[in-house]
Amino acid sequence: MRESSLTEHPLLGDLNPEQRKAVTTVSGPVLVIAGAGSGKTRVLTYRVAYLIEALGVPPENILAVTFTNKAANEMRTRIENLLNINTRGLFIGTFHSICVRILRANIDYLPYDKNFSIFDRDDQLRVVKKLLEEIKSRETPKRLLHHIQKIKAGHEPESDWHYEFYKKYQQKLLELNAMDFDDLLINTRKLFEEHREVKDFYAEKFMYIHVDEYQDTNRIQYELLRHLSSKHGNIFVVGDDDQSIYSFRGADIRNILHFERDFPNATIIRLERNYRSTKNILKAASVLISNNTMRKGKTLWTDGPEGDKLIVHESFNEREEAEFVAGKIEELGRPFSRNLILYRTNAQSRIFEEVFNKRGLPYIIVGAIKFFERKEIKDLIAYLKLILNPKDDISFLRIVNTPHRGIGVKTMKHLSDYAIEEGLHLLEAIPGFVEYKGTKYIKLKRFYDLIARYIKMKEKKEDVFSILHDLINTLEFEEYIKKTYMGQEAREKVEGRIENVNALLGMAQEFVINQNDPTLENFMEHISVQTEQDDMDIEQKDRITIMTVHNAKGLEFENVFITGMEDGVFPHKSALSTTYELEEERRLFHVAITRAKKRVIITYAKERSIRFGEFLSPSRFLDELPEDVIIFDSVTKRYKDSQKDKESEEKRQQTELHRGDYVYHPMFGRGRILVKNGDKVKVLFTDGIKTLSLKFANLVKTR
């Protein structure tokens, strides 16, 4: 096919010039700097479709890496709809899901069995806690797990003891035939580095590599991409350095900033046309982010309307802030689902729940208890893990008495001692233990027989829905939930637990319908690498969405409320000491602003319970917003504008002042009365406590 006919391909008709260039630049390294709302998902999707349709590249020679399984599934569906073909051979998935596939296919190179377990954070903590009990240490499991994760990320251990414990932890995982999330990446890198034939196979296989959200990659992911692109060199990455906000998870912004250095002769394409927000919103976001030095540089623009100016609203405290937000949402009217409330930390959610419940406003808080973290779901998943990997003692200990079987602590101690003596795992130790100890341990044998039954079903390749459905019925799991929680929890919450079980069953059923090989192994691989974003429960119901800014990336809403914009809250106090951290906080604010399509309402308070006893200053980022797109609405301004007879108002207010009232002083600004004794008051101002005379202080009650 001639080059000119390729660039006129029907697939390209829906793309703007920059998007078209990105899709048709198919040779060598390509970095697409894609601003918020600029259509990066479309570019990725169309490029893969273009390679298959216009260039005839077989789907199995294309790799597309996303950061959520949801994004991967959506991309696959869009490509299939564009081309009207089945794309099962196409490798699309997260780094973790792709690494799992590579590891299971090449597990003989590593000291694991094929059906290794994948441990989530809760499983990891159980392993750490068990090891600490063995060595009789009082170290905090969560803190120690953090040290382990830092070592895996390449940091030096803080002490020899931490390193020795890290080695014990890794040895225990190996004994359990288990890997944690970090191991999935580390062991794949180990495969590539120690077994060249494995690396060469995949580097040859993947002629074209695509990576979404490249600014969020960490060092190990970068190294994996270098290995995979070592043969053909056709690596296409899409990202936005101005949206790099996950350094706490290991994301390294240098990967995108240094792309041309790492991949010489790279083509750089900027997508700056925004299809989401108004001109005023984009100007605010662009001027703000221009204060960062660690960036590639771009300017977002749109053909859309100017739109409303951004509102910056000052409140005295978080309750007044929440009341203002609630009132504004009521003023904007239905549907409520147009509204997104963002905050820097989860601790700020409580007051919104309280105020919204009082007003009868429907809402959902994203990131509260995630689906796969709910107890009833973790219990059932533990059964499936043990059926798949009988060496998984962590899952065994979770479910051996769930539902209750009357297996006591002493019994488990005797079984554990026997297993250690015989060098066996807990499940495989049961037959010999019961034979040795006698029929009084028959309850353990029944549990063993239960698991053995499903292991046989798995070995016969029965589909995962059949296994899970039979297991739930055999365990009488719904009755177990009712007996356990009815009377302790509200009926709605108990019914919610049962609905969760049915949702897991529905997930298994959907997996059977959509997969060629719906085995337990493949289902566990599918759900074990679910990401935090995959688990977000944002349904299409008419309710307000509330979440942290970190959870909001990739989303868009008509109206966005950015709350808690005070120094020490946003930017967070932990980020005020270094330029690097402060710039990430600025990127986080940039992300918050660019979630909005029509309106941005920013709020801050002078007082907040999470910073008890302090008066807070407005966020320094507010000073960086261009004045011509901002409407500033402060407590002081509202008060002054409403005064018609200041002297008489002051006189009246002074006689009505009480302890706890908020007041305004011409010199000291806003404050709160701590003590009132006759004509004297002690007032807490931003710069300290002042003792004043009501006769001369000219205090004005502002609330």
XYZ file of C-alpha atoms in Angstrom, residues 146-622:
477
model
C 6.681 -0.421 54.090
C 10.424 -1.074 54.583
C 10.158 -4.274 52.528
C 8.408 -2.436 49.695
C 11.091 0.278 49.707
C 13.831 -2.355 49.429
C 12.001 -3.924 46.486
C 11.775 -0.505 44.855
C 15.577 -0.243 44.967
C 16.137 1.762 48.157
C 18.904 0.867 50.566
C 17.621 -0.939 53.695
C 17.611 1.241 56.790
C 19.466 -1.400 58.817
C 20.940 -4.893 58.566
C 17.970 -6.132 60.616
C 15.500 -4.791 58.061
C 17.403 -6.502 55.262
C 17.536 -9.814 57.140
C 13.788 -9.627 57.765
C 13.204 -8.815 54.100
C 15.080 -12.020 53.179
C 12.968 -14.016 55.676
C 9.823 -12.539 54.119
C 10.914 -13.486 50.610
C 11.809 -17.002 51.730
C 8.404 -17.407 53.370
C 6.640 -16.321 50.151
C 8.679 -18.877 48.226
C 7.702 -21.614 50.708
C 4.061 -20.633 50.242
C 4.448 -20.630 46.445
C 3.336 -16.999 46.459
C 4.375 -13.659 44.993
C 3.272 -10.189 45.997
C 2.568 -7.439 43.455
C 6.153 -6.173 43.488
C 7.444 -9.703 42.848
C 5.411 -9.971 39.646
C 7.493 -7.181 38.126
C 10.784 -8.090 39.804
C 10.627 -11.755 38.795
C 9.749 -10.878 35.206
C 12.756 -8.574 35.073
C 14.836 -11.412 36.547
C 13.600 -13.735 33.785
C 14.649 -11.255 31.116
C 18.041 -10.530 32.679
C 19.049 -14.098 33.559
C 17.477 -15.999 30.662
C 18.175 -14.218 27.412
C 16.155 -16.695 25.392
C 13.004 -15.613 27.286
C 13.704 -11.914 26.747
C 14.531 -12.460 23.069
C 11.292 -14.382 22.542
C 9.096 -11.526 23.795
C 11.267 -8.772 22.282
C 10.909 -10.510 18.899
C 7.196 -11.168 19.411
C 6.192 -7.585 20.253
C 6.936 -5.586 17.117
C 4.925 -2.608 18.369
C 4.708 -1.595 22.022
C 2.194 0.942 23.362
C 2.164 2.374 26.886
C -0.585 4.515 28.397
C 0.006 6.920 31.334
C 3.766 6.730 30.833
C 4.345 9.418 33.467
C 3.141 6.904 36.076
C 5.724 4.195 35.309
C 8.298 3.265 37.928
C 11.908 2.215 37.460
C 11.236 -1.519 37.118
C 8.447 -0.939 34.581
C 10.807 1.288 32.603
C 13.444 -1.472 32.609
C 10.880 -4.045 31.449
C 9.957 -1.768 28.532
C 13.618 -1.392 27.595
C 13.933 -5.184 27.449
C 10.739 -5.643 25.450
C 11.615 -2.940 22.907
C 15.240 -4.062 22.482
C 14.614 -5.872 19.173
C 12.307 -3.682 17.080
C 12.547 -0.338 18.892
C 8.968 0.624 18.057
C 7.854 1.920 21.431
C 4.948 4.372 21.524
C 4.224 6.016 24.886
C 1.443 8.435 25.797
C 1.555 10.519 28.916
C 1.355 13.909 30.552
C 4.206 15.064 32.761
C 1.779 17.622 34.242
C -0.336 14.743 35.597
C 2.453 12.787 37.308
C 0.977 12.460 40.826
C 1.893 8.973 42.048
C 5.473 9.221 43.320
C 4.271 7.701 46.603
C 3.580 4.524 44.608
C 7.014 4.630 43.002
C 6.161 6.549 39.800
C 9.248 8.291 38.435
C 8.571 11.466 36.438
C 12.097 11.234 34.993
C 10.929 8.382 32.763
C 8.861 10.799 30.691
C 11.124 13.842 31.093
C 14.171 11.887 29.845
C 12.448 9.899 27.104
C 14.548 11.390 24.276
C 17.741 10.608 26.164
C 16.693 7.032 26.885
C 15.306 6.431 23.389
C 17.458 8.395 20.891
C 15.900 9.746 17.682
C 12.479 9.792 19.314
C 9.578 11.663 17.718
C 7.783 14.064 20.107
C 4.132 14.949 19.424
C 2.032 17.275 21.591
C -1.733 16.971 21.936
C -2.791 20.375 23.291
C -6.334 20.731 21.990
C -8.733 20.059 24.843
C -12.195 18.621 24.190
C -13.413 18.737 27.785
C -13.172 22.103 29.521
C -14.005 25.775 28.946
C -11.417 28.433 28.072
C -11.435 29.877 31.599
C -10.796 26.500 33.193
C -7.939 25.752 30.786
C -6.354 29.163 31.340
C -6.403 28.680 35.094
C -4.872 25.198 34.787
C -2.213 26.278 32.274
C -1.082 29.371 34.188
C -0.931 27.368 37.424
C 1.189 24.522 36.021
C 3.575 26.911 34.256
C 5.082 27.537 37.705
C 6.592 24.040 37.636
C 10.140 23.627 36.348
C 10.098 19.829 35.883
C 7.951 19.626 32.759
C 8.152 19.287 28.983
C 5.896 22.285 28.392
C 2.591 22.671 26.541
C -0.444 24.976 26.475
C -3.954 23.576 26.481
C -6.507 25.304 24.234
C -10.073 24.802 23.095
C -12.556 26.037 20.507
C -15.206 25.873 23.206
C -16.865 28.757 25.101
C -15.242 31.046 27.681
C -17.486 29.559 30.352
C -18.019 30.587 33.966
C -15.189 32.045 35.986
C -13.731 29.885 38.727
C -15.147 30.643 42.177
C -12.794 30.748 45.177
C -14.861 30.675 48.369
C -13.602 31.307 51.892
C -15.278 29.674 54.897
C -14.546 29.895 58.612
C -14.439 26.154 59.168
C -15.068 22.826 57.453
C -18.741 22.689 58.448
C -19.427 26.039 56.846
C -17.429 24.826 53.828
C -19.545 21.674 53.516
C -22.773 23.669 53.963
C -21.670 26.044 51.189
C -20.881 23.146 48.839
C -24.220 21.473 49.624
C -26.088 24.728 49.027
C -24.298 25.314 45.742
C -25.168 21.812 44.529
C -28.822 22.362 45.467
C -28.718 25.675 43.605
C -27.300 24.002 40.462
C -30.116 21.461 40.622
C -30.448 17.941 39.339
C -28.978 15.703 38.187
C -26.686 15.500 41.216
C -24.409 13.100 39.313
C -22.937 16.103 37.483
C -21.031 17.027 40.659
C -17.632 15.849 41.888
C -16.221 16.838 45.286
C -12.458 16.490 45.667
C -10.210 16.718 48.712
C -6.556 16.028 49.464
C -7.009 13.398 52.212
C -9.745 10.906 53.118
C -10.040 12.427 56.596
C -11.906 15.362 55.035
C -14.874 13.230 53.952
C -16.621 12.976 57.339
C -18.159 16.462 57.407
C -19.559 16.112 53.873
C -21.272 12.853 54.865
C -22.753 14.530 57.925
C -24.032 17.618 56.072
C -25.318 15.710 53.034
C -27.174 13.202 55.211
C -28.808 16.071 57.103
C -29.918 17.713 53.851
C -30.973 14.445 52.201
C -28.444 14.745 49.363
C -27.483 11.394 47.762
C -23.740 10.714 47.491
C -21.084 8.051 47.094
C -17.630 8.164 48.662
C -15.139 6.445 46.377
C -12.301 4.588 48.052
C -14.076 3.748 51.308
C -14.158 -0.076 51.422
C -13.184 -1.550 48.077
C -14.996 -4.596 46.711
C -12.077 -7.015 46.954
C -11.291 -5.818 50.497
C -14.717 -6.745 51.893
C -14.494 -9.623 54.340
C -16.998 -11.935 52.695
C -15.244 -11.498 49.336
C -11.769 -12.029 50.798
C -13.022 -15.211 52.501
C -14.314 -16.695 49.248
C -11.204 -15.611 47.351
C -9.097 -17.338 50.034
C -10.981 -20.587 49.329
C -10.215 -20.227 45.617
C -6.565 -19.433 46.344
C -6.173 -22.546 48.492
C -7.898 -24.742 45.900
C -5.493 -23.395 43.291
C -2.381 -23.456 45.503
C -2.568 -25.971 48.394
C 0.727 -24.583 49.744
C -0.967 -21.283 50.596
C -0.954 -21.490 54.408
C -2.064 -17.847 54.706
C -5.350 -18.567 52.912
C -5.702 -21.829 54.866
C -5.515 -20.005 58.202
C -8.098 -17.468 57.056
C -10.791 -19.982 56.109
C -10.179 -23.148 58.116
C -12.820 -21.960 60.585
C -14.895 -19.779 58.223
C -17.774 -20.602 58.391
C -17.352 -21.810 61.961
C -16.429 -25.521 62.156
C -15.470 -25.786 65.813
C -11.756 -26.035 65.021
C -10.102 -24.435 68.022
C -6.803 -22.672 68.672
C -5.282 -25.733 70.338
C -6.134 -27.927 67.364
C -4.458 -25.470 65.017
C -1.390 -25.329 67.269
C -1.077 -29.126 67.225
C -1.545 -29.230 63.443
C 1.039 -26.476 62.934
C 3.601 -28.286 65.116
C 2.991 -31.528 63.232
C 3.335 -29.781 59.846
C 6.656 -28.202 60.878
C 7.992 -31.563 62.132
C 7.021 -33.319 58.911
C 8.077 -30.455 56.619
C 4.564 -30.145 55.199
C 2.135 -27.340 54.480
C -0.951 -27.142 56.677
C -3.481 -28.572 54.223
C -1.303 -31.483 53.103
C -0.458 -32.261 56.743
C -4.069 -32.963 57.732
C -4.441 -36.633 56.584
C -1.310 -37.797 58.419
C -2.121 -35.654 61.446
C -5.644 -37.079 61.804
C -4.397 -40.640 61.314
C -1.718 -40.038 63.950
C -3.880 -38.170 66.479
C -7.192 -39.958 66.039
C -10.796 -39.269 65.095
C -11.244 -36.414 67.575
C -9.773 -34.254 64.818
C -12.371 -35.398 62.291
C -13.477 -31.772 61.710
C -10.086 -31.035 60.195
C -10.442 -34.088 57.933
C -13.834 -32.839 56.726
C -12.277 -29.502 55.824
C -9.508 -31.316 53.957
C -12.059 -33.411 52.040
C -13.985 -30.252 51.139
C -10.935 -28.587 49.597
C -9.835 -31.851 47.938
C -13.225 -32.089 46.249
C -12.764 -28.715 44.564
C -9.160 -29.441 43.693
C -10.479 -32.416 41.682
C -13.017 -30.149 39.964
C -10.196 -27.755 39.111
C -8.029 -30.576 37.752
C -10.932 -31.706 35.552
C -10.894 -28.165 34.095
C -14.427 -27.382 35.271
C -15.196 -23.696 34.760
C -14.793 -21.226 37.592
C -18.506 -20.413 37.848
C -19.364 -24.077 38.467
C -16.690 -24.327 41.156
C -17.615 -21.089 42.915
C -21.378 -21.654 42.699
C -21.040 -25.155 44.142
C -18.694 -23.914 46.876
C -21.054 -21.126 47.994
C -23.988 -23.555 48.158
C -21.983 -26.232 49.987
C -20.745 -23.731 52.554
C -24.298 -22.355 52.909
C -22.514 -19.026 52.744
C -25.632 -16.862 52.629
C -26.975 -18.487 55.796
C -23.549 -18.075 57.411
C -23.650 -14.330 56.706
C -27.154 -13.995 58.131
C -26.297 -15.959 61.311
C -23.057 -14.050 61.824
C -24.210 -10.484 61.219
C -27.986 -10.326 61.682
C -28.567 -8.487 64.934
C -25.087 -6.957 64.891
C -25.605 -4.854 61.765
C -28.520 -3.144 60.064
C -30.512 -5.397 57.741
C -29.434 -3.311 54.744
C -25.759 -3.919 55.542
C -26.280 -7.668 55.908
C -28.160 -7.747 52.627
C -25.288 -5.756 51.137
C -22.870 -8.533 52.135
C -25.066 -11.097 50.399
C -25.246 -8.859 47.335
C -21.437 -8.737 47.321
C -21.300 -12.548 47.196
C -23.777 -12.555 44.323
C -21.685 -9.892 42.568
C -18.605 -12.127 42.781
C -20.648 -15.011 41.418
C -21.882 -12.764 38.610
C -18.298 -11.792 37.855
C -17.389 -15.483 37.523
C -20.381 -16.078 35.265
C -19.411 -13.143 33.033
C -15.844 -14.501 32.904
C -17.149 -17.872 31.678
C -19.222 -16.171 28.968
C -16.395 -13.940 27.713
C -13.346 -16.197 27.964
C -12.234 -19.095 25.777
C -10.660 -20.900 28.729
C -12.635 -19.908 31.860
C -10.653 -22.006 34.337
C -10.096 -21.217 37.995
C -6.435 -20.469 37.184
C -7.348 -17.838 34.592
C -10.069 -16.298 36.738
C -7.696 -15.915 39.696
C -5.125 -14.354 37.409
C -7.822 -11.942 36.220
C -9.000 -10.788 39.657
C -5.649 -10.946 41.464
C -4.241 -8.065 39.441
C -7.214 -5.744 39.874
C -6.026 -2.199 40.543
C -7.410 0.416 42.896
C -9.021 2.272 39.981
C -10.657 -0.941 38.715
C -12.368 -1.255 42.077
C -13.936 2.207 42.073
C -17.695 1.895 42.317
C -18.967 4.885 40.312
C -22.359 3.756 39.081
C -24.657 5.733 36.842
C -26.964 6.836 39.648
C -28.095 10.343 40.451
C -25.744 11.034 43.330
C -22.775 13.256 44.151
C -19.337 11.670 43.831
C -16.797 12.357 46.605
C -13.148 11.263 46.464
C -9.503 12.234 46.852
C -7.818 14.003 43.948
C -5.486 11.018 43.496
C -8.489 8.832 42.692
C -9.940 11.310 40.208
C -7.375 11.131 37.399
C -9.024 10.084 34.157
C -12.505 11.199 35.246
C -14.564 14.198 34.141
C -17.618 15.937 35.629
C -19.620 19.019 34.724
C -19.085 20.684 38.120
C -15.980 20.120 40.253
C -15.615 21.309 43.862
C -12.000 21.386 45.067
C -12.127 21.669 48.848
C -9.628 22.190 51.640
C -7.338 24.532 49.702
C -5.199 25.631 52.650
C -1.439 25.578 53.069
C -0.581 22.412 54.955
C -3.694 20.670 53.665
C -3.322 21.266 49.918
C -0.397 21.442 49.351
C 0.021 18.838 52.068
C 2.298 19.784 54.959
C 4.589 16.827 54.160
C 5.328 18.335 50.724
C 6.362 21.836 51.775
C 10.055 21.105 52.358
C 11.257 20.230 48.841
C 10.671 21.676 45.380
C 10.170 18.185 43.947
C 7.300 17.367 46.316
C 5.734 20.814 46.021
C 5.680 20.531 42.232
C 3.864 17.212 42.502
C 1.259 18.875 44.730
C 0.855 21.575 42.066
C 0.378 18.853 39.442
C -2.262 17.346 41.718
C -4.143 20.669 41.808
C -3.798 20.878 38.006
C -5.390 17.420 37.733
C -8.241 18.530 40.004
C -9.013 21.624 37.920
C -8.930 19.759 34.603
C -11.553 17.227 35.726
C -14.166 19.965 35.187
C -16.124 20.525 32.005
C -18.104 23.663 32.973
C -17.536 24.882 36.522
C -14.781 24.859 39.136
C -15.608 25.915 42.694
C -12.610 26.088 45.039
C -13.070 26.338 48.800
C -10.806 26.886 51.769
C -11.394 27.354 55.484
C -9.685 29.410 58.175
C -10.025 26.565 60.667
C -10.118 22.782 60.257
C -10.322 19.971 62.821
C -7.433 18.034 61.279
C -5.263 21.108 62.077
C -6.864 21.778 65.494
C -5.880 25.002 67.245
C -4.420 26.676 64.160
C -5.701 29.355 61.848
C -4.925 28.295 58.299
C -3.699 30.380 55.389
C -5.181 30.000 51.911
C -3.172 27.657 49.689
C -0.209 29.317 47.997
C -1.498 27.799 44.751
C -4.487 30.169 44.801
